[in-house]
Amino acid sequence: DVQLVESGGGSVQAGGSLTLSCTVSGYTLFSTYCMGWFRQAAGKEREGVAGLDSDSSPTYADSVRGRFTISQDNDKKTLYLQMNNLQPEDTGVYYCAIDGRYMKDIQPQDVPRFAYRGQGTQVTVS
């Protein structure tokens, strides 16, 4: 079974930083699939935040570009999301997601539709 486990969420004041991590297990060919992060605020739809396509090219939602950085560590099978200058509108549950299809030039809105996702980690900004 594919398992994704997120960590690193928490509560911070506006302007603060957090780094989310997502560990992937049970999935081979780690270096060739797409990965990303999406979030869901209470009462709102899922929103793609950032993604890496199969060639590891990043994409970001306009709302986070310049503040968030997505990266992956192929050796440790971990995905990261460095979040700086957090704002109250960034509050929500953050999920990591992966998809085994080879895809290039993905858009942030593609990430919530990826095949697998984790259980999520709460981020609260006040």
PDB file of C-alpha atoms in Angstrom:
ATOM      1  CA  ASP A   1       0.000   0.000   0.000  1.00  0.00           C
ATOM      2  CA  VAL A   2       1.034   3.561  -0.687  1.00  0.00           C
ATOM      3  CA  GLN A   3       1.344   5.616   2.456  1.00  0.00           C
ATOM      4  CA  LEU A   4       1.952   9.332   2.782  1.00  0.00           C
ATOM      5  CA  VAL A   5       2.515  10.804   6.222  1.00  0.00           C
ATOM      6  CA  GLU A   6       2.635  14.557   6.726  1.00  0.00           C
ATOM      7  CA  SER A   7       4.246  16.331   9.651  1.00  0.00           C
ATOM      8  CA  GLY A   8       5.348  19.803  10.665  1.00  0.00           C
ATOM      9  CA  GLY A   9       2.045  21.574  11.013  1.00  0.00           C
ATOM     10  CA  GLY A  10       1.245  23.812  13.947  1.00  0.00           C
ATOM     11  CA  SER A  11       0.166  27.243  15.092  1.00  0.00           C
ATOM     12  CA  VAL A  12       2.160  30.358  14.278  1.00  0.00           C
ATOM     13  CA  GLN A  13       1.667  34.084  14.268  1.00  0.00           C
ATOM     14  CA  ALA A  14       1.363  36.014  11.045  1.00  0.00           C
ATOM     15  CA  GLY A  15       4.769  36.494   9.494  1.00  0.00           C
ATOM     16  CA  GLY A  16       6.068  33.237  10.922  1.00  0.00           C
ATOM     17  CA  SER A  17       7.387  30.156   9.168  1.00  0.00           C
ATOM     18  CA  LEU A  18       6.750  26.433   9.110  1.00  0.00           C
ATOM     19  CA  THR A  19       8.203  23.540   7.171  1.00  0.00           C
ATOM     20  CA  LEU A  20       5.956  20.644   6.288  1.00  0.00           C
ATOM     21  CA  SER A  21       7.326  17.208   5.480  1.00  0.00           C
ATOM     22  CA  CYS A  22       5.716  14.247   3.767  1.00  0.00           C
ATOM     23  CA  THR A  23       7.221  10.791   3.878  1.00  0.00           C
ATOM     24  CA  VAL A  24       6.226   8.360   1.134  1.00  0.00           C
ATOM     25  CA  SER A  25       6.378   4.598   1.443  1.00  0.00           C
ATOM     26  CA  GLY A  26       5.136   1.652  -0.558  1.00  0.00           C
ATOM     27  CA  TYR A  27       5.697   3.393  -3.896  1.00  0.00           C
ATOM     28  CA  THR A  28       8.487   2.652  -6.298  1.00  0.00           C
ATOM     29  CA  LEU A  29      10.085   4.870  -8.944  1.00  0.00           C
ATOM     30  CA  PHE A  30      10.080   7.765  -6.533  1.00  0.00           C
ATOM     31  CA  SER A  31      12.081   9.967  -8.879  1.00  0.00           C
ATOM     32  CA  THR A  32       9.596   9.814 -11.746  1.00  0.00           C
ATOM     33  CA  TYR A  33       6.239  10.632 -10.268  1.00  0.00           C
ATOM     34  CA  CYS A  34       4.544  13.934  -9.520  1.00  0.00           C
ATOM     35  CA  MET A  35       4.149  15.218  -6.008  1.00  0.00           C
ATOM     36  CA  GLY A  36       2.527  18.221  -4.474  1.00  0.00           C
ATOM     37  CA  TRP A  37       0.688  19.936  -1.676  1.00  0.00           C
ATOM     38  CA  PHE A  38      -2.879  21.128  -1.469  1.00  0.00           C
ATOM     39  CA  ARG A  39      -4.845  22.627   1.404  1.00  0.00           C
ATOM     40  CA  GLN A  40      -8.391  22.893   2.556  1.00  0.00           C
ATOM     41  CA  ALA A  41      -9.700  25.603   4.834  1.00  0.00           C
ATOM     42  CA  ALA A  42     -12.857  25.071   6.847  1.00  0.00           C
ATOM     43  CA  GLY A  43     -15.891  25.414   4.637  1.00  0.00           C
ATOM     44  CA  LYS A  44     -13.857  25.888   1.483  1.00  0.00           C
ATOM     45  CA  GLU A  45     -12.837  23.753  -1.459  1.00  0.00           C
ATOM     46  CA  ARG A  46      -9.466  22.122  -1.833  1.00  0.00           C
ATOM     47  CA  GLU A  47      -6.817  24.464  -3.192  1.00  0.00           C
ATOM     48  CA  GLY A  48      -3.662  23.347  -4.920  1.00  0.00           C
ATOM     49  CA  VAL A  49      -0.676  25.052  -3.311  1.00  0.00           C
ATOM     50  CA  ALA A  50       2.443  23.741  -5.036  1.00  0.00           C
ATOM     51  CA  GLY A  51       3.591  20.810  -7.110  1.00  0.00           C
ATOM     52  CA  LEU A  52       6.559  19.143  -8.764  1.00  0.00           C
ATOM     53  CA  ASP A  53       6.054  17.540 -12.130  1.00  0.00           C
ATOM     54  CA  SER A  54       7.800  14.349 -13.216  1.00  0.00           C
ATOM     55  CA  ASP A  55      10.870  16.372 -14.221  1.00  0.00           C
ATOM     56  CA  SER A  56      10.837  18.092 -10.818  1.00  0.00           C
ATOM     57  CA  SER A  57       9.784  21.446 -12.240  1.00  0.00           C
ATOM     58  CA  PRO A  58       7.858  23.387  -9.608  1.00  0.00           C
ATOM     59  CA  THR A  59       4.566  25.172  -9.866  1.00  0.00           C
ATOM     60  CA  TYR A  60       2.959  27.451  -7.298  1.00  0.00           C
ATOM     61  CA  ALA A  61      -0.418  28.993  -6.693  1.00  0.00           C
ATOM     62  CA  ASP A  62      -0.371  32.770  -7.112  1.00  0.00           C
ATOM     63  CA  SER A  63      -1.365  33.163  -3.474  1.00  0.00           C
ATOM     64  CA  VAL A  64       1.841  31.509  -2.216  1.00  0.00           C
ATOM     65  CA  ARG A  65       4.410  32.227  -4.905  1.00  0.00           C
ATOM     66  CA  GLY A  66       7.456  33.913  -3.408  1.00  0.00           C
ATOM     67  CA  ARG A  67       6.572  32.750   0.102  1.00  0.00           C
ATOM     68  CA  PHE A  68       6.426  28.949  -0.202  1.00  0.00           C
ATOM     69  CA  THR A  69       9.065  26.596  -1.589  1.00  0.00           C
ATOM     70  CA  ILE A  70       8.466  22.980  -2.537  1.00  0.00           C
ATOM     71  CA  SER A  71      11.298  20.474  -2.677  1.00  0.00           C
ATOM     72  CA  GLN A  72      11.883  16.765  -2.562  1.00  0.00           C
ATOM     73  CA  ASP A  73      14.586  14.470  -1.321  1.00  0.00           C
ATOM     74  CA  ASN A  74      14.816  11.415  -3.555  1.00  0.00           C
ATOM     75  CA  ASP A  75      17.121   9.534  -1.225  1.00  0.00           C
ATOM     76  CA  LYS A  76      14.806   9.783   1.722  1.00  0.00           C
ATOM     77  CA  LYS A  77      11.539   9.731  -0.172  1.00  0.00           C
ATOM     78  CA  THR A  78      10.407  12.927   1.452  1.00  0.00           C
ATOM     79  CA  LEU A  79       8.584  15.992   0.132  1.00  0.00           C
ATOM     80  CA  TYR A  80       8.883  19.358   1.815  1.00  0.00           C
ATOM     81  CA  LEU A  81       7.003  22.621   1.822  1.00  0.00           C
ATOM     82  CA  GLN A  82       8.872  25.566   3.310  1.00  0.00           C
ATOM     83  CA  MET A  83       6.340  28.244   4.210  1.00  0.00           C
ATOM     84  CA  ASN A  84       7.510  31.746   5.040  1.00  0.00           C
ATOM     85  CA  ASN A  85       5.642  34.939   5.889  1.00  0.00           C
ATOM     86  CA  LEU A  86       2.536  32.957   6.751  1.00  0.00           C
ATOM     87  CA  GLN A  87      -0.753  34.814   6.766  1.00  0.00           C
ATOM     88  CA  PRO A  88      -4.130  34.008   8.367  1.00  0.00           C
ATOM     89  CA  GLU A  89      -5.500  33.077   4.948  1.00  0.00           C
ATOM     90  CA  ASP A  90      -2.952  30.245   4.832  1.00  0.00           C
ATOM     91  CA  THR A  91      -4.802  28.490   7.647  1.00  0.00           C
ATOM     92  CA  GLY A  92      -6.089  25.040   6.772  1.00  0.00           C
ATOM     93  CA  VAL A  93      -5.319  21.368   6.609  1.00  0.00           C
ATOM     94  CA  TYR A  94      -2.381  20.697   4.322  1.00  0.00           C
ATOM     95  CA  TYR A  95      -2.161  17.450   2.391  1.00  0.00           C
ATOM     96  CA  CYS A  96       0.622  15.981   0.337  1.00  0.00           C
ATOM     97  CA  ALA A  97      -0.281  14.000  -2.749  1.00  0.00           C
ATOM     98  CA  ILE A  98       1.434  11.863  -5.371  1.00  0.00           C
ATOM     99  CA  ASP A  99       0.551  10.485  -8.768  1.00  0.00           C
ATOM    100  CA  GLY A 100       2.396   7.801 -10.714  1.00  0.00           C
ATOM    101  CA  ARG A 101       1.581   9.169 -14.164  1.00  0.00           C
ATOM    102  CA  TYR A 102       4.395  10.903 -16.025  1.00  0.00           C
ATOM    103  CA  MET A 103       3.257  14.501 -16.289  1.00  0.00           C
ATOM    104  CA  LYS A 104       5.003  17.705 -17.276  1.00  0.00           C
ATOM    105  CA  ASP A 105       4.000  21.303 -16.722  1.00  0.00           C
ATOM    106  CA  ILE A 106       1.393  20.541 -14.101  1.00  0.00           C
ATOM    107  CA  GLN A 107      -0.628  23.341 -12.563  1.00  0.00           C
ATOM    108  CA  PRO A 108      -1.403  23.774  -8.855  1.00  0.00           C
ATOM    109  CA  GLN A 109      -5.036  22.886  -9.467  1.00  0.00           C
ATOM    110  CA  ASP A 110      -3.914  19.448 -10.672  1.00  0.00           C
ATOM    111  CA  VAL A 111      -2.558  18.462  -7.259  1.00  0.00           C
ATOM    112  CA  PRO A 112      -5.853  17.788  -5.448  1.00  0.00           C
ATOM    113  CA  ARG A 113      -6.670  15.271  -8.198  1.00  0.00           C
ATOM    114  CA  PHE A 114      -3.504  13.206  -7.708  1.00  0.00           C
ATOM    115  CA  ALA A 115      -4.099   9.521  -7.038  1.00  0.00           C
ATOM    116  CA  TYR A 116      -2.865   9.309  -3.460  1.00  0.00           C
ATOM    117  CA  ARG A 117      -2.855  11.701  -0.539  1.00  0.00           C
ATOM    118  CA  GLY A 118      -1.987  11.686   3.140  1.00  0.00           C
ATOM    119  CA  GLN A 119      -4.152  12.367   6.159  1.00  0.00           C
ATOM    120  CA  GLY A 120      -3.177  16.000   6.389  1.00  0.00           C
ATOM    121  CA  THR A 121      -1.580  18.286   8.935  1.00  0.00           C
ATOM    122  CA  GLN A 122      -3.202  21.381  10.424  1.00  0.00           C
ATOM    123  CA  VAL A 123      -1.656  24.805   9.923  1.00  0.00           C
ATOM    124  CA  THR A 124      -3.134  27.686  11.902  1.00  0.00           C
ATOM    125  CA  VAL A 125      -1.952  31.268  11.434  1.00  0.00           C
ATOM    126  CA  SER A 126      -3.239  33.988  13.741  1.00  0.00           C
TER     127      SER A 126
END
